[in-house]
Short mmCIF file of C-alpha atoms in Angstrom, two decimals:
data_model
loop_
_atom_site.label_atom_id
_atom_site.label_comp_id
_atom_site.label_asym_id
_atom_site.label_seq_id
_atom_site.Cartn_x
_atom_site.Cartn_y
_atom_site.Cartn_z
CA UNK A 1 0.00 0.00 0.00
CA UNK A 2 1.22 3.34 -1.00
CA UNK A 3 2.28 6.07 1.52
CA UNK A 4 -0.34 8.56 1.39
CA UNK A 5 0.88 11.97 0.64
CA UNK A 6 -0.42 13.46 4.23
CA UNK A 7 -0.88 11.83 7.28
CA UNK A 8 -2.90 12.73 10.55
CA UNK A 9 -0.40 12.18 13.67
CA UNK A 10 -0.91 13.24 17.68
CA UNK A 11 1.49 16.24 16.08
CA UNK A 12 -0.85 17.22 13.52
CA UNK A 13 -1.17 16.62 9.68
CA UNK A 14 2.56 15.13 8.37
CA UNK A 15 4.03 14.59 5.27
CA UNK A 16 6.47 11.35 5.39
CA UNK A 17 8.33 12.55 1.86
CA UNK A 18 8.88 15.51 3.35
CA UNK A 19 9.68 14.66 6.73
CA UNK A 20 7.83 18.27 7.88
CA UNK A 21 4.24 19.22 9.12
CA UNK A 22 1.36 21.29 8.47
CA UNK A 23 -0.40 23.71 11.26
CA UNK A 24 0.95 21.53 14.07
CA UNK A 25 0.31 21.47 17.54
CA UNK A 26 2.75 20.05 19.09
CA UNK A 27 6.47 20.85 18.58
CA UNK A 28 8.17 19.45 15.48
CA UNK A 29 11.15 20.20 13.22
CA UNK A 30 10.22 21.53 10.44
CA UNK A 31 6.28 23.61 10.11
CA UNK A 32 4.63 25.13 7.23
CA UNK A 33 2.39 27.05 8.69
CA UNK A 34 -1.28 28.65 6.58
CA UNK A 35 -1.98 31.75 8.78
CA UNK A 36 -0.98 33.38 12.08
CA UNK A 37 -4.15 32.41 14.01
CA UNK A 38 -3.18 30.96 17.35
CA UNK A 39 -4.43 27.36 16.70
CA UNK A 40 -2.53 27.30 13.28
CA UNK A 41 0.57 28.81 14.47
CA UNK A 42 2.29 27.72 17.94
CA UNK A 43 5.73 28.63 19.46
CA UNK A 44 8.04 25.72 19.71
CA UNK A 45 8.94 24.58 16.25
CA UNK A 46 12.44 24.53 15.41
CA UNK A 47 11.92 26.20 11.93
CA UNK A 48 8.92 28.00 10.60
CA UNK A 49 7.66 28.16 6.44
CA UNK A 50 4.88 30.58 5.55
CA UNK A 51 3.75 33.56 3.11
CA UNK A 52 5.78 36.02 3.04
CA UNK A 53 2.43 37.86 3.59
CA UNK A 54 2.07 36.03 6.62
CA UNK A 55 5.03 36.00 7.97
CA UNK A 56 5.28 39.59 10.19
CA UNK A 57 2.56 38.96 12.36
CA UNK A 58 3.83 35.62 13.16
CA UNK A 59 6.74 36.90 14.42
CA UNK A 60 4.49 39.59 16.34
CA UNK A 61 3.18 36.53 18.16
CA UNK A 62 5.64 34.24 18.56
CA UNK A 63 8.68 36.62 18.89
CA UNK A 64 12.17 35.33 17.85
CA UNK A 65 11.54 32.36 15.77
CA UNK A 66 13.14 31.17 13.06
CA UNK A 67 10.80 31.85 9.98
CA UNK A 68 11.39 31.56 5.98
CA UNK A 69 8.84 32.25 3.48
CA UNK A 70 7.09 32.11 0.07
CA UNK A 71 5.20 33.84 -2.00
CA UNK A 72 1.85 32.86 -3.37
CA UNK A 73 2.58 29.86 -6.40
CA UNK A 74 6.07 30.02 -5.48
CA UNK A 75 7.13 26.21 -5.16
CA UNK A 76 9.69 25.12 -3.30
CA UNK A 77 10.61 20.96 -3.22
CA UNK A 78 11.82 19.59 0.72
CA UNK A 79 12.52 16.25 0.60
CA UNK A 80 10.32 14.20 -1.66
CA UNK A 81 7.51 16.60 -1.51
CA UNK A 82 6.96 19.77 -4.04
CA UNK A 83 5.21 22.62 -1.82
CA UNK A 84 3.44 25.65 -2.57
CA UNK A 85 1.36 28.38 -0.72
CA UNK A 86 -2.12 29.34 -2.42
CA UNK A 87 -4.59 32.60 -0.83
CA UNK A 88 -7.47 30.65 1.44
CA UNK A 89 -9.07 34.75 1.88
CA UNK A 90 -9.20 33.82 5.39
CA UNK A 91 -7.31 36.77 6.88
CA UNK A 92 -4.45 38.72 5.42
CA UNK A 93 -0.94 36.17 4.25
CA UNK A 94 -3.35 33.13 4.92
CA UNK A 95 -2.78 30.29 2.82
CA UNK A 96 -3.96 26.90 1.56
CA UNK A 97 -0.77 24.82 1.23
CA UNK A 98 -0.68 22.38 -1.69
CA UNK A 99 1.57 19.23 -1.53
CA UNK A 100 2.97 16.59 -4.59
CA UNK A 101 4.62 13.82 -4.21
CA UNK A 102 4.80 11.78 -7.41
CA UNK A 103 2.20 13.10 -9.26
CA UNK A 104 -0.29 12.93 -6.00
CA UNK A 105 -1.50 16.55 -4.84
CA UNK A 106 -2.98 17.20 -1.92
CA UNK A 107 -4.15 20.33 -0.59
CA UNK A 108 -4.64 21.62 3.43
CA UNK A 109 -6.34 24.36 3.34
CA UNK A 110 -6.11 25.63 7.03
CA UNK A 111 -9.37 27.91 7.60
CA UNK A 112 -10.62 29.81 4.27
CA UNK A 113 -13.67 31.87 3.01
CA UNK A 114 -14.58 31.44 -0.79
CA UNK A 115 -15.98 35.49 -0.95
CA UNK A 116 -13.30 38.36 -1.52
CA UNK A 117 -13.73 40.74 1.41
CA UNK A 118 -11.53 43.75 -0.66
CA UNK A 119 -8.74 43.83 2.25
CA UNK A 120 -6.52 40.27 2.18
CA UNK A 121 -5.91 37.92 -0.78
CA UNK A 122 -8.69 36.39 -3.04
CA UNK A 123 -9.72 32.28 -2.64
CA UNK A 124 -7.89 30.21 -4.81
CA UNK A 125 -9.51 26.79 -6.15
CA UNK A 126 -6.46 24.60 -6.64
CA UNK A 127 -7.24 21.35 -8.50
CA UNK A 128 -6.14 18.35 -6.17
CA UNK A 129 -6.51 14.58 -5.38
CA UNK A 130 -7.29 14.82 -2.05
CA UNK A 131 -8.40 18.28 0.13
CA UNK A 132 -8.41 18.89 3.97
CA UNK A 133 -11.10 21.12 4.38
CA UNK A 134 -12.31 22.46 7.86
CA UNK A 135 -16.47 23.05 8.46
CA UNK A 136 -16.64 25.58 11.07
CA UNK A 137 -19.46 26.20 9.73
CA UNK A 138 -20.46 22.87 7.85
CA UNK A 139 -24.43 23.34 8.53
CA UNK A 140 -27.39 24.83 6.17
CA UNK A 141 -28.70 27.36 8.65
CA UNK A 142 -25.31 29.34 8.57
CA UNK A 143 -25.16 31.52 4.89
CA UNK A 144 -24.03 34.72 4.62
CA UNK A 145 -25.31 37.88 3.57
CA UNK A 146 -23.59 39.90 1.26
CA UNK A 147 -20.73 41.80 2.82
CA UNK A 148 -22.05 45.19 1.85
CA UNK A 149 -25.09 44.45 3.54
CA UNK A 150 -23.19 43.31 6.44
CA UNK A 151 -21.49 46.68 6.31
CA UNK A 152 -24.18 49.17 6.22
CA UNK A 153 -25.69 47.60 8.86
CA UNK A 154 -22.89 48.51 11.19
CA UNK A 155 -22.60 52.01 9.69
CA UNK A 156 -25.95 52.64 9.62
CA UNK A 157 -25.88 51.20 13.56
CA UNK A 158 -22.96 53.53 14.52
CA UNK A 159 -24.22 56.54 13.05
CA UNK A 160 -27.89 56.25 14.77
CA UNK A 161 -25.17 55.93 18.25
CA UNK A 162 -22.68 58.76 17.10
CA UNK A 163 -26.28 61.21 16.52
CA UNK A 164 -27.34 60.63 20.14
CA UNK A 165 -23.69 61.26 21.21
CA UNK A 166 -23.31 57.40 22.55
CA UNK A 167 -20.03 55.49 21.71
CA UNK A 168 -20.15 51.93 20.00
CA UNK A 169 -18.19 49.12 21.04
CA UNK A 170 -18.10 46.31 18.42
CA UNK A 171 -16.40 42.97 19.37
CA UNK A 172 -14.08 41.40 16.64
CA UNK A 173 -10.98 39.45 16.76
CA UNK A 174 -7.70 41.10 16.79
CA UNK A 175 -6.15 39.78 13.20
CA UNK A 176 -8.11 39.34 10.60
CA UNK A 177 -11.86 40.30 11.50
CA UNK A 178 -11.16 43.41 13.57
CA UNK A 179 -8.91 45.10 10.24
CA UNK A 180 -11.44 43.58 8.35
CA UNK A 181 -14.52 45.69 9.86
CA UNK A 182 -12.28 48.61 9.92
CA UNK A 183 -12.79 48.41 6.09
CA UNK A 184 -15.86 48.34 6.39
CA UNK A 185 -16.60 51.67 8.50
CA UNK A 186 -17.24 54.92 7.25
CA UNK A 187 -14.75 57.04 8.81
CA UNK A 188 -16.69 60.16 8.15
CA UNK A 189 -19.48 59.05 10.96
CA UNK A 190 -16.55 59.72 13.48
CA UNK A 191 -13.70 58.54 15.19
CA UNK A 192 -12.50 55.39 15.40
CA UNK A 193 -10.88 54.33 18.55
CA UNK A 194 -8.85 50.63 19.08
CA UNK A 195 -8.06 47.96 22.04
CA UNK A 196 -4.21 47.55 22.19
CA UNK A 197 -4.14 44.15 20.71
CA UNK A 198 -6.25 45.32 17.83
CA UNK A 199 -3.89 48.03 17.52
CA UNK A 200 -1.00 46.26 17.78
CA UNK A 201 -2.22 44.25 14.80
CA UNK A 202 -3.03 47.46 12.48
CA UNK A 203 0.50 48.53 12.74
CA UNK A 204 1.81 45.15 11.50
CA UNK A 205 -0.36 45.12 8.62
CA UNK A 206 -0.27 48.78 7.84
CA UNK A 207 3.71 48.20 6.96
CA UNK A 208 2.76 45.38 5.00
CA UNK A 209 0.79 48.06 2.69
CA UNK A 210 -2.73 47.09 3.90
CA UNK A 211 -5.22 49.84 3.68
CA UNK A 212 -6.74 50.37 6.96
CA UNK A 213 -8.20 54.03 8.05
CA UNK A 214 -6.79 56.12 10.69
CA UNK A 215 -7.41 54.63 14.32
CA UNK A 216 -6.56 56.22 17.67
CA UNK A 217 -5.56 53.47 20.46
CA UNK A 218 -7.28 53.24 23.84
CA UNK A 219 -4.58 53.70 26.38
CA UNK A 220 -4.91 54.25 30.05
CA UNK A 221 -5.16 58.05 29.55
CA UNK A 222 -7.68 58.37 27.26
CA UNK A 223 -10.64 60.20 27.98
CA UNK A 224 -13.67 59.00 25.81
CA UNK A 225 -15.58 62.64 26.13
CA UNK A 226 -12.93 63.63 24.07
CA UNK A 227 -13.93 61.28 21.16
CA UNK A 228 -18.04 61.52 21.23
CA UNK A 229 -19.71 58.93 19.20
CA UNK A 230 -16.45 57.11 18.13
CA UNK A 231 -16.52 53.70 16.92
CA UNK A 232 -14.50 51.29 19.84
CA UNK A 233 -13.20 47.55 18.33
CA UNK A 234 -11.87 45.24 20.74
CA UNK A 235 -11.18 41.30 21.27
CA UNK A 236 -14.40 39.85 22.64
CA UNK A 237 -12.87 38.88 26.22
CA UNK A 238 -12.51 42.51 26.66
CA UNK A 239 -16.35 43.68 25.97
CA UNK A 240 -17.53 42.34 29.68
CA UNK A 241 -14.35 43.15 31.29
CA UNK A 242 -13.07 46.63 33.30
CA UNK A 243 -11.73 48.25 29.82
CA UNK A 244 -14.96 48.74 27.92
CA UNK A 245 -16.64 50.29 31.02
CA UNK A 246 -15.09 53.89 30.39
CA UNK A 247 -17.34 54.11 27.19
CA UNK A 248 -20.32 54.47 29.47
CA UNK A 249 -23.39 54.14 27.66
CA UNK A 250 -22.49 52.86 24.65
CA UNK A 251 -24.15 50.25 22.87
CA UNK A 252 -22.17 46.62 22.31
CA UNK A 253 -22.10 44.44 19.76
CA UNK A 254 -20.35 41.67 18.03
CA UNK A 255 -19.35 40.60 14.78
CA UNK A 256 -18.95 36.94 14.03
CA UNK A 257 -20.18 33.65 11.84
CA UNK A 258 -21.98 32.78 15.61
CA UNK A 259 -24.27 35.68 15.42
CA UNK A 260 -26.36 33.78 12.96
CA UNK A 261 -27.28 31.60 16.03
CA UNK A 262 -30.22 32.36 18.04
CA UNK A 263 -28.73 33.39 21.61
CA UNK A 264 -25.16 33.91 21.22
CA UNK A 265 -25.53 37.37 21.14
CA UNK A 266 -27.55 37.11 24.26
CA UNK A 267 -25.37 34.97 26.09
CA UNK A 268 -22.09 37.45 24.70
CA UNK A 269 -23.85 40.44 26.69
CA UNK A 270 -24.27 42.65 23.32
CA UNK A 271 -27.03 44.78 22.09
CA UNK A 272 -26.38 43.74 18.10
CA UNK A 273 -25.21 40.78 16.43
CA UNK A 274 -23.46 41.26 12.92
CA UNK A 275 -22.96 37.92 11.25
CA UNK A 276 -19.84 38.43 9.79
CA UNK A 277 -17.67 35.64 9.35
CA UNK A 278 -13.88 35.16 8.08
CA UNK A 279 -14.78 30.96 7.25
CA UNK A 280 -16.74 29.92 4.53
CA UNK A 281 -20.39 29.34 4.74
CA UNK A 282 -22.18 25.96 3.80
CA UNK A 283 -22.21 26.96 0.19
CA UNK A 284 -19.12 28.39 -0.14
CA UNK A 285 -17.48 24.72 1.55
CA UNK A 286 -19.28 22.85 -1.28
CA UNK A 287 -18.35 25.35 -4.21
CA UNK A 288 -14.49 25.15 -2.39
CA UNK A 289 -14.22 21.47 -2.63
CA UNK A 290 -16.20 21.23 -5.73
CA UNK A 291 -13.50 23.66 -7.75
CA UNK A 292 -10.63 21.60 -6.32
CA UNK A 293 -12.29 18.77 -7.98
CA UNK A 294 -10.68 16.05 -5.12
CA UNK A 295 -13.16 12.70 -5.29
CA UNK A 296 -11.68 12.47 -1.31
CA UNK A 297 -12.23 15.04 1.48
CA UNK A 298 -11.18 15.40 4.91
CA UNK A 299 -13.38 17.23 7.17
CA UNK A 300 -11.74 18.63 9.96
CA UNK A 301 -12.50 21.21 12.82
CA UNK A 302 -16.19 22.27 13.30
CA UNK A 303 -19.77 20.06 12.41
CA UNK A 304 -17.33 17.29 11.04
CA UNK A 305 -20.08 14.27 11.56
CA UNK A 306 -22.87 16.49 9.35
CA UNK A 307 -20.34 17.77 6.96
CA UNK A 308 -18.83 14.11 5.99
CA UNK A 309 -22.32 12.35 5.79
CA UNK A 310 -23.34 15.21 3.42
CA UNK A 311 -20.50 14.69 1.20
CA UNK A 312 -20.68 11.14 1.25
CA UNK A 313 -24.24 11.43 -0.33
CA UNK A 314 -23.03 13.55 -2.71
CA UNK A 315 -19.94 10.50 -3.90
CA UNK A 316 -17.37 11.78 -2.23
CA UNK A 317 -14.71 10.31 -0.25
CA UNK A 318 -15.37 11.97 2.80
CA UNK A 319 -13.45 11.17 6.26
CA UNK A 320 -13.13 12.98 9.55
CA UNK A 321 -9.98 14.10 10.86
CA UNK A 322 -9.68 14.38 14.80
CA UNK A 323 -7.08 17.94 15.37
CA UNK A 324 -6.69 20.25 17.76
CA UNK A 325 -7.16 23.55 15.68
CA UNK A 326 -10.53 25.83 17.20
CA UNK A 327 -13.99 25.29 15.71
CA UNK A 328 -15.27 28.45 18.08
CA UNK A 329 -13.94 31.04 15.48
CA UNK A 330 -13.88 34.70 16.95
CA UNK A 331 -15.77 33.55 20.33
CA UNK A 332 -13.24 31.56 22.15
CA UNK A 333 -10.04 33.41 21.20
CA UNK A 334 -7.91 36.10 22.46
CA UNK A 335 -4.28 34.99 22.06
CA UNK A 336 -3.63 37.25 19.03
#
């Protein structure tokens, strides 16, 4: 029996030609790593391989580790294997990584959305034999509007706040969906004030050349009279916590894929719920593993038991994958 291409080990997914792994989460050698999120990319590895788009907020993470990179399509061969680094439109530098090994291709495609969003890099279908796909959100009930809906929602939300003098404070993780709804806004409602960690993640990006508008960050000093109706984003730990209190009376809210589910925002303590969501929808997985054209899937991280009996109707190949990445998207996080 031949060697399959990638294996699933207590590491994380492996690649025996190429003697390195993908996303782990444990400590290895050698890790090629799809995007900065803290359940993709852990400190301990002995070398590091991601985008070259990815690779400064990595470092902002993880500190002093030893990191090389590619661009997008650039392939590189270790071992046995031929590797390359394709846009997922996840978050900015993220990255499905395709792998050959005699004529075989498989593709892991970390976390991914299938929509451009206008800030990081477009979804890429690439063709493959076999594709690791997560299902965050592998279920009917979660589709997506259209992200300009999405977006005057929360502009047309902020300005109703901002005309009765009241501040907003949206929840949003710190890399990828915070810079992401910073897009969105209209800075011309009014200011636009940011939690440290959001912050912190701006300035990486911004010297990477991503477009974000101006932002002024909350420090211990600030005094919110001084920035009436400004739009606040910060992590979602920090909404029920001693920070957002200053902004007395302002309205909460959240922005995330879980929104879509009847009491999250309730048990979250907001006001709103935008469903915004940085993972693909239940369409967008099907048109994602359709356009790769694999006849065998590997469901991993999120409604993997729905997901795989789904596709197995449909004549796929389908198999779930046990890891240890998060399947709670923008709710459980913080670590960015």
């Amino acid at each position: 029996m031949n060697t399959p291409v990638l294996s699933f080990t207590d590491k994380g997914i492996y690649c025996p030609a190429g003697d390195f792994h993908i996303d782990p989460w444990r400590p290895v050698a050698r890790a090629l790593i799809t995007h900065g999120h803290a359940d993709h990319s852990r400190w301990g590895h002995d070398s590091y391989l991601s985008t070259d788009a990815a690779a400064p907020v990595i470092r902002h993470r993880l500190g002093d580790i030893s990191i090389d990179t590619l661009r997008y399509g650039e392939q590189r061969r270790i071992g046995g294997a031929t590797v390359s680094f394709h846009p997922a439109g996840h978050i900015p530098g993220s990255a499905q990584i395709r792998v050959e090994v005699a004529g075989e291709v498989w593709v892991a495609s970390g976390d991914y959305k299938v929509s451009p969003d206008g800030l990081c890099e477009a979804f890429e279908p690439v063709k493959c034999h076999a594709f690791i796909t997560e299902c965050t959100f592998g279920l009917p009930v979660f589709k997506w509007a259209p992200q300009a809906t999405v977006a005057a929602d929360i502009n047309a939300w902020w300005s109703a706040c901002a005309a009765e003098g009241r501040p907003c404070v949206l929840g949003a993780y710190s890399l990828g969906k915070a810079q992401r709804v910073l897009a969105l806004l209209n800075p011309a409602i009014g200011p636009i004030l940011t939690h440290g960690a959001v912050e912190n993640t701006n300035e990486v990006l911004r010297a990477q050349g991503y477009a974000l508008p101006d932002t002024v960050r909350v420090t211990p000093d600030l005094d919110p009279k001084q920035h009436p109706g400004a739009m606040v984003i910060a992590p979602p730990s920090a909404l029920g916590a001693t920070w957002a209190r200053r902004f007395r009376g302002a309205q909460v809210a959240m922005a995330s894929g879980w929104m879509r589910l009847r009491g999250v925002r309730r048990r979250r303590g907001a006001d709103r719920g935008f469903v915004l969501s940085d993972h693909a929808d239940w369409d967008e997985l099907h048109q994602a593993i359709r356009e790769t054209g694999a006849e065998k899937v590997f469901a991993t991280h999120g409604y993997t038991d729905i997901f795989a009996r789904w596709l197995g109707s449909r004549g796929y190949d389908a198999r779930i994958v046990p890891t240890e990445f998060g399947g709670d998207e923008d709710i459980a996080e913080d670590t960015a």
